[in-house]
Amino acid sequence: MKNSIDGAKNPRESQLIFSNRSLWLLIWPLLVEQLLQITLGMADIAMVSSLGEAAVGGVSLVDQINVLITQVFAALATGGAVVCSQYIGAKRKDMADESARQLLYTVTIFSLALLLFGLVFYRQILSLVFGKIEADVMQNSRLYFLITLFAMPGIALYSAAAALFRAQGNSRVSMAIALLVNALNIGGNAIMIYGLKCGVEGVAVPTLVSRTAAALVLLVKLYRVKPSTSSAKAYSGEISIRGLMRFHVEWSLVFKILKIGIPNGIENSAFQIGKILVLSLIATFGTGAIAANATANTLAALEVLPGASAGLALLTVVGQCIGAGKKEQAVYYTKKIMLFTYAGFWLLNIPFLVFSKQILAGLYSMSGDTLTLAWYMTLAHGIFGLLIWPLSFTLPNSLRAAGDAAFTMIVSFVSMWSIRVGISYVFKYTGIFGLVGFMKWPLSFCALGVWFAMILDWVLRSFFFVLRFARGSWKNKRVV
């Protein structure tokens, strides 16, 4: 069989940048890391649920804002990771190292600016986003938001440093640090909530401590890597941030990072703002709807675990392939990893969906109607996720890794606001076209309309992302 790298659909193993073993060594720690993050979210909500639905509502509402901010940091981290991975693929260690330093400067400055802004305007932000909500929910929201604001610099640096390790193909480090975060966070929650009898601050303070500690450990590990003196041929792909304290801005590299980071940030921000907007809509259906939505979201994150992990792997794999000029390998690995993603989705979700109601009842303290609503949300998300979630959210990471972030931004922005947000309001004012009245459901069940609109959003995204990938123009968007 003829197997030139740039023309073969199935190149020989010896010709590939990543062997099957190296792919597995990249992906399995990402699976564990994502599982740890999901477990942490589930533990937070489960522990807070012991404080009552008002506490769950307050934490879950603010977490939507915090996720928005974290996604901005993740977008910048993705920009830096793509640039670094492409330089690693091109075997240009000096530029990979410098790009890493510029990424850390960028996220630090941005996080400090957000911290200051949040401290000054936190009351106005919460009132603007959530409007008139129950007084006890708002009180919990304000306290939780103020404390978690101080975690932002740590979260930003943690996101960036973990992304740099993944760009090297070393996902085991970020997995180990995720273990540290879980231990500090869950242990701190238990001590403060059950031992010290704290309220929502019992969840917020451990978040601050764990993220700051994780960022410091990752930065030390990056700093301890010595600058390489070996030839490009022998370059192992390690990144060093030696010289970080000699602050200087390399605008050309910052612009490369922002070329990916800004569209990705706009995409993520628009996505999260849309989620916050529909969450404020959910809030109008009562505290039960807020609590059901929060708990269903934690299980929904578990349902998409294979896709989230594979998406992170694609950033590294496709980025290095494009940097090395191996475009067809980028296509080959994308298809291979997408097959893994779908296999993982079906293996995980079929048994999970069968026992989802029992899982919800065992983990969370909720009333009967709230539990049923959370179960319906979980079922809808899981069933349709088996079919189209990977095409909507895993596949576009190949486009981003190649530098085609502007396209994914446009599609995501249009789909989010026209379908997920727009149709959510249509469902609200029509009672999901009369379904709520027909089924004689309580008002809180109107929140299901948001989840149905979300599925329609997936359909539109997946159509455009598959079309873009098939046409192949994304392979020519290299940023280095």
XYZ file of N, CA, C and O in Angstrom, residues 279-413:
540
model
N -30.404 31.194 32.207
C -30.494 30.858 33.626
C -31.359 31.872 34.355
O -32.135 31.514 35.251
N -31.246 33.145 33.970
C -32.119 34.150 34.580
C -33.574 33.870 34.209
O -34.488 34.144 34.981
N -33.773 33.304 33.029
C -35.121 32.881 32.630
C -35.587 31.727 33.525
O -36.718 31.705 34.005
N -34.687 30.757 33.760
C -35.007 29.626 34.631
C -35.354 30.114 36.036
O -36.243 29.577 36.698
N -34.633 31.159 36.489
C -34.868 31.692 37.835
C -36.305 32.181 38.004
O -36.842 32.175 39.119
N -36.951 32.588 36.903
C -38.335 33.065 36.996
C -39.311 31.923 37.271
O -40.464 32.159 37.617
N -38.855 30.678 37.117
C -39.709 29.516 37.372
C -39.587 29.011 38.803
O -40.200 27.992 39.147
N -38.777 29.703 39.636
C -38.706 29.355 41.047
C -37.408 28.683 41.460
O -36.608 28.249 40.625
N -37.218 28.600 42.778
C -35.997 28.017 43.336
C -35.854 26.550 42.953
O -34.744 26.063 42.742
N -36.949 25.818 42.857
C -36.886 24.414 42.467
C -36.295 24.231 41.085
O -35.494 23.318 40.854
N -36.668 25.106 40.145
C -36.121 25.036 38.786
C -34.630 25.337 38.787
O -33.856 24.700 38.058
N -34.208 26.326 39.609
C -32.780 26.658 39.699
C -31.996 25.463 40.235
O -30.941 25.094 39.696
N -32.493 24.847 41.298
C -31.804 23.711 41.902
C -31.754 22.513 40.950
O -30.719 21.842 40.842
N -32.850 22.232 40.246
C -32.872 21.120 39.292
C -31.884 21.362 38.162
O -31.158 20.448 37.745
N -31.839 22.582 37.661
C -30.918 22.928 36.592
C -29.463 22.766 37.045
O -28.620 22.256 36.305
N -29.175 23.192 38.275
C -27.805 23.094 38.791
C -27.367 21.635 38.920
O -26.258 21.268 38.520
N -28.219 20.802 39.471
C -27.849 19.401 39.655
C -27.771 18.661 38.321
O -26.858 17.848 38.108
N -28.702 18.942 37.416
C -28.666 18.296 36.100
C -27.404 18.699 35.338
O -26.830 17.891 34.600
N -26.972 19.938 35.514
C -25.753 20.386 34.830
C -24.533 19.619 35.295
O -23.612 19.355 34.509
N -24.479 19.277 36.580
C -23.319 18.520 37.062
C -23.289 17.125 36.442
O -22.222 16.624 36.068
N -24.449 16.489 36.298
C -24.485 15.174 35.659
C -24.285 15.284 34.152
O -23.695 14.393 33.531
N -24.749 16.369 33.556
C -24.541 16.575 32.119
C -23.051 16.654 31.799
O -22.592 16.167 30.761
N -22.287 17.265 32.702
C -20.842 17.337 32.507
C -20.220 15.944 32.516
O -19.268 15.671 31.782
N -20.760 15.048 33.329
C -20.273 13.670 33.351
C -20.625 12.953 32.051
O -19.826 12.168 31.521
N -21.802 13.222 31.517
C -22.233 12.574 30.277
C -21.315 12.892 29.103
O -21.128 12.065 28.208
N -20.720 14.085 29.079
C -19.889 14.493 27.939
C -18.394 14.334 28.230
O -17.559 14.866 27.508
N -18.049 13.592 29.265
C -16.659 13.404 29.664
C -15.756 12.948 28.516
O -14.684 13.538 28.304
N -16.130 11.926 27.725
C -15.234 11.510 26.635
C -15.005 12.613 25.606
O -13.884 12.774 25.092
N -16.058 13.387 25.305
C -15.925 14.449 24.307
C -15.080 15.599 24.786
O -14.283 16.160 24.020
N -15.230 15.988 26.055
C -14.429 17.075 26.607
C -12.951 16.698 26.635
O -12.077 17.515 26.304
N -12.650 15.465 27.007
C -11.269 14.996 27.061
C -10.657 14.921 25.666
O -9.517 15.355 25.444
N -11.410 14.376 24.727
C -10.916 14.259 23.358
C -10.692 15.629 22.732
O -9.753 15.819 21.947
N -11.537 16.594 23.078
C -11.357 17.950 22.551
C -10.039 18.557 22.983
O -9.348 19.206 22.191
N -9.660 18.357 24.241
C -8.366 18.849 24.721
C -7.226 18.146 24.002
O -6.208 18.772 23.664
N -7.378 16.850 23.759
C -6.337 16.108 23.043
C -6.175 16.628 21.614
O -5.045 16.730 21.105
N -7.287 16.960 20.975
C -7.212 17.461 19.597
C -6.420 18.759 19.500
O -5.717 18.998 18.511
N -6.517 19.623 20.516
C -5.745 20.867 20.487
C -4.253 20.585 20.392
O -3.525 21.251 19.653
N -3.794 19.592 21.140
C -2.378 19.233 21.122
C -2.001 18.531 19.828
O -1.037 18.906 19.152
N -2.759 17.507 19.474
C -2.411 16.656 18.340
C -2.484 17.419 17.021
O -1.533 17.426 16.231
N -3.604 18.074 16.769
C -3.770 18.795 15.512
C -2.828 19.999 15.466
O -2.247 20.303 14.416
N -2.638 20.685 16.598
C -1.713 21.817 16.628
C -0.304 21.410 16.236
O 0.351 22.085 15.424
N 0.182 20.301 16.766
C 1.530 19.852 16.432
C 1.614 19.378 14.980
O 2.620 19.603 14.303
N 0.558 18.733 14.491
C 0.549 18.297 13.085
C 0.610 19.489 12.133
O 1.380 19.485 11.156
N -0.186 20.507 12.418
C -0.189 21.691 11.555
C 1.158 22.404 11.636
O 1.701 22.867 10.621
N 1.716 22.526 12.858
C 3.022 23.158 13.003
C 4.105 22.432 12.244
O 5.043 23.049 11.717
N 4.010 21.104 12.163
C 4.990 20.295 11.430
C 4.706 20.242 9.931
O 5.471 19.639 9.174
N 3.629 20.874 9.496
C 3.281 20.862 8.073
C 2.628 19.572 7.612
O 2.560 19.302 6.413
N 2.134 18.756 8.539
C 1.520 17.463 8.213
C -0.002 17.593 8.230
O -0.688 17.111 9.134
N -0.551 18.217 7.217
C -1.982 18.521 7.205
C -2.850 17.270 7.180
O -3.882 17.210 7.860
N -2.444 16.284 6.383
C -3.278 15.091 6.284
C -3.258 14.270 7.569
O -4.212 13.558 7.870
N -2.150 14.386 8.330
C -2.154 13.731 9.625
C -3.151 14.398 10.568
O -3.760 13.743 11.419
N -3.315 15.711 10.415
C -4.314 16.417 11.225
C -5.710 15.852 10.954
O -6.513 15.653 11.879
N -6.005 15.593 9.680
C -7.294 15.001 9.310
C -7.405 13.579 9.860
O -8.428 13.183 10.443
N -6.342 12.809 9.675
C -6.323 11.413 10.124
C -6.573 11.306 11.619
O -7.407 10.509 12.074
N -5.877 12.117 12.417
C -6.027 12.051 13.864
C -7.388 12.561 14.319
O -7.957 12.063 15.304
N -7.907 13.553 13.624
C -9.237 14.058 13.987
C -10.278 12.954 13.848
O -11.096 12.724 14.750
N -10.239 12.251 12.719
C -11.202 11.162 12.516
C -11.007 10.059 13.544
O -11.981 9.508 14.081
N -9.761 9.749 13.832
C -9.462 8.677 14.790
C -9.958 9.026 16.185
O -10.581 8.208 16.878
N -9.699 10.260 16.607
C -10.108 10.685 17.944
C -11.620 10.849 18.033
O -12.231 10.573 19.072
N -12.260 11.250 16.943
C -13.719 11.344 16.948
C -14.363 9.958 17.087
O -15.395 9.805 17.764
N -13.772 8.945 16.473
C -14.282 7.577 16.644
C -14.170 7.140 18.103
O -15.093 6.538 18.661
N -13.038 7.465 18.711
C -12.863 7.167 20.133
C -13.928 7.896 20.961
O -14.487 7.337 21.907
N -14.208 9.128 20.607
C -15.177 9.937 21.351
C -16.564 9.298 21.320
O -17.225 9.165 22.359
N -17.010 8.903 20.128
C -18.334 8.300 20.036
C -18.395 6.960 20.769
O -19.407 6.656 21.431
N -17.331 6.165 20.676
C -17.313 4.897 21.400
C -17.412 5.147 22.901
O -18.165 4.467 23.623
N -16.667 6.147 23.384
C -16.707 6.485 24.799
C -18.072 6.982 25.237
O -18.555 6.642 26.328
N -18.715 7.788 24.386
C -20.054 8.300 24.707
C -21.042 7.168 24.922
O -21.796 7.153 25.903
N -21.042 6.209 24.025
C -22.034 5.144 24.115
C -21.729 4.208 25.278
O -22.659 3.773 25.983
N -20.466 3.880 25.489
C -20.111 2.989 26.592
C -20.450 3.600 27.951
O -20.883 2.908 28.876
N -20.262 4.914 28.071
C -20.527 5.589 29.342
C -22.006 5.861 29.559
O -22.552 5.604 30.641
N -22.665 6.360 28.532
C -23.989 6.951 28.742
C -25.144 5.969 28.773
O -26.153 6.237 29.421
N -25.018 4.850 28.092
C -26.156 3.921 28.108
C -26.416 3.416 29.527
O -27.535 3.537 30.024
N -25.416 2.861 30.227
C -25.705 2.465 31.618
C -25.980 3.651 32.534
O -26.797 3.548 33.462
N -25.313 4.769 32.267
C -25.510 5.949 33.108
C -26.950 6.444 33.043
O -27.557 6.765 34.071
N -27.518 6.489 31.845
C -28.885 6.976 31.692
C -29.895 6.032 32.347
O -30.914 6.482 32.877
N -29.605 4.743 32.328
C -30.512 3.772 32.941
C -30.655 4.035 34.444
O -31.751 3.922 35.012
N -29.551 4.439 35.081
C -29.563 4.616 36.536
C -29.515 6.098 36.953
O -29.243 6.397 38.111
N -29.789 7.013 36.031
C -29.613 8.441 36.318
C -30.538 8.933 37.436
O -30.129 9.762 38.267
N -31.769 8.438 37.498
C -32.678 8.918 38.541
C -32.194 8.485 39.922
O -32.227 9.275 40.882
N -31.718 7.255 40.021
C -31.193 6.775 41.293
C -29.938 7.550 41.707
O -29.724 7.807 42.902
N -29.120 7.909 40.727
C -27.908 8.682 41.012
C -28.275 10.052 41.560
O -27.713 10.520 42.550
N -29.231 10.706 40.921
C -29.684 12.019 41.379
C -30.248 11.946 42.788
O -29.930 12.781 43.646
N -31.072 10.952 43.028
C -31.694 10.821 44.350
C -30.660 10.526 45.428
O -30.780 10.990 46.575
N -29.625 9.775 45.068
C -28.604 9.424 46.045
C -27.641 10.552 46.360
O -27.121 10.638 47.481
N -27.405 11.441 45.376
C -26.404 12.492 45.558
C -26.974 13.782 46.132
O -26.277 14.496 46.857
N -28.219 14.102 45.803
C -28.732 15.428 46.121
C -30.013 15.356 46.955
O -30.849 14.470 46.777
N -30.137 16.339 47.844
C -31.332 16.453 48.687
C -32.315 17.402 48.012
O -32.150 18.624 48.079
N -33.333 16.856 47.331
C -34.296 17.666 46.593
C -35.703 17.138 46.825
O -35.895 15.959 47.131
N -36.675 18.023 46.630
C -38.077 17.610 46.722
C -38.427 16.735 45.517
O -37.672 16.661 44.533
N -39.596 16.104 45.569
C -39.992 15.174 44.519
C -40.064 15.793 43.136
O -39.531 15.255 42.163
N -40.738 16.957 43.008
C -40.860 17.607 41.703
C -39.500 18.067 41.183
O -39.217 17.962 39.980
N -38.663 18.596 42.075
C -37.340 19.063 41.660
C -36.497 17.895 41.167
O -35.784 18.000 40.163
N -36.560 16.765 41.846
C -35.819 15.576 41.430
C -36.289 15.090 40.062
O -35.467 14.767 39.187
N -37.601 15.056 39.843
C -38.137 14.605 38.551
C -37.708 15.529 37.428
O -37.316 15.076 36.335
N -37.750 16.833 37.683
C -37.332 17.802 36.673
C -35.855 17.623 36.324
O -35.484 17.625 35.143
N -35.012 17.470 37.339
C -33.578 17.258 37.096
C -33.352 15.984 36.284
O -32.472 15.928 35.418
N -34.155 14.956 36.560
C -34.031 13.698 35.824
C -34.407 13.874 34.359
O -33.700 13.384 33.462
N -35.492 14.576 34.082
C -35.887 14.828 32.690
C -34.797 15.593 31.940
O -34.494 15.307 30.777
N -34.209 16.599 32.608
C -33.128 17.367 31.987
C -31.939 16.469 31.653
O -31.352 16.551 30.563
N -31.590 15.600 32.603
C -30.456 14.695 32.412
C -30.708 13.730 31.261
O -29.808 13.463 30.446
N -31.911 13.202 31.173
C -32.257 12.278 30.096
C -32.181 12.952 28.731
O -31.618 12.396 27.777
N -32.760 14.137 28.617
C -32.750 14.848 27.336
C -31.327 15.120 26.875
O -30.968 14.897 25.711
N -30.505 15.608 27.795
C -29.119 15.917 27.463
C -28.359 14.658 27.045
O -27.620 14.663 26.056
N -28.528 13.572 27.796
C -27.768 12.357 27.531
C -28.168 11.666 26.239
O -27.314 11.234 25.462
N -29.449 11.561 25.974
C -29.918 10.845 24.786
C -29.461 11.547 23.515
O -28.925 10.923 22.590
N -29.650 12.858 23.454
C -29.246 13.577 22.251
C -27.732 13.791 22.195
O -27.158 13.928 21.111
N -27.091 13.795 23.361
C -25.639 13.895 23.384
C -24.974 12.719 22.712
O -23.911 12.858 22.089
N -25.567 11.534 22.807
C -25.029 10.352 22.141
C -24.889 10.553 20.638
O -24.021 9.960 19.997
N -25.743 11.371 20.082
C -25.804 11.528 18.626
C -25.012 12.717 18.098
O -24.292 12.586 17.095
N -25.120 13.865 18.754
C -24.600 15.071 18.101
C -23.649 15.923 18.945
O -23.011 16.835 18.409
N -23.519 15.668 20.262
C -22.645 16.523 21.069
C -21.202 16.536 20.561
O -20.596 17.615 20.458
N -20.587 15.387 20.236
C -19.190 15.426 19.779
C -18.982 16.271 18.521
O -17.948 16.931 18.382
N -19.937 16.236 17.608
C -19.810 17.045 16.389
C -19.933 18.530 16.697
O -19.372 19.370 15.991
N -20.652 18.863 17.758
C -20.881 20.262 18.111
C -19.737 20.869 18.911
O -19.464 22.067 18.790
N -19.047 20.050 19.734
C -18.082 20.615 20.673
C -16.693 19.972 20.637
O -15.717 20.631 20.982
N -16.571 18.713 20.231
C -15.244 18.098 20.118
C -14.607 18.412 18.776
O -13.454 18.868 18.717
N -15.331 18.188 17.695
C -14.802 18.412 16.347
C -14.248 19.823 16.132
O -13.162 19.975 15.553
N -14.927 20.893 16.576
C -14.399 22.239 16.292
C -13.034 22.520 16.921
O -12.363 23.472 16.517
N -12.588 21.716 17.882
C -11.258 21.931 18.434
C -10.168 21.647 17.413
O -9.073 22.194 17.504
N -10.436 20.800 16.441
C -9.490 20.607 15.339
C -9.350 21.883 14.521
O -8.248 22.261 14.113
N -10.470 22.542 14.289
C -10.429 23.804 13.544
C -9.659 24.863 14.324
O -8.828 25.591 13.763
N -9.917 24.949 15.632
C -9.210 25.931 16.464
C -7.719 25.648 16.508
O -6.898 26.569 16.453
N -7.355 24.390 16.640
C -5.943 24.018 16.740
C -5.177 24.383 15.475
O -3.973 24.644 15.528
N -5.868 24.401 14.348
C -5.229 24.784 13.094
C -5.176 26.294 12.909
O -4.450 26.790 12.045
N -5.937 27.036 13.707
C -5.970 28.487 13.590
C -7.262 29.033 13.030
O -7.376 30.232 12.775
N -8.271 28.169 12.846
C -9.540 28.591 12.247
C -10.556 28.983 13.317
O -11.728 28.610 13.255
N -10.100 29.761 14.306
C -10.951 30.102 15.443
C -12.051 31.088 15.077
O -13.106 31.108 15.719
N -11.822 31.929 14.067
C -12.833 32.920 13.690
C -14.103 32.248 13.194
O -15.215 32.684 13.497
N -13.946 31.160 12.439
C -15.125 30.457 11.918
C -15.938 29.847 13.053
O -17.172 29.979 13.091
N -15.263 29.158 13.978
C -16.000 28.538 15.085
C -16.697 29.595 15.929
O -17.783 29.362 16.456
N -16.068 30.774 16.054
C -16.685 31.859 16.811
C -17.991 32.304 16.159
O -19.018 32.456 16.832
N -17.959 32.514 14.864
C -19.146 33.015 14.155
C -20.297 32.018 14.252
O -21.434 32.374 14.577
N -20.003 30.750 13.991
C -21.044 29.726 14.052
C -21.628 29.632 15.456
O -22.850 29.611 15.655
N -20.748 29.582 16.461
C -21.209 29.432 17.834
C -22.034 30.632 18.279
O -23.052 30.481 18.960
N -21.590 31.818 17.912
C -22.295 33.041 18.302
C -23.702 33.069 17.707
O -24.688 33.303 18.420
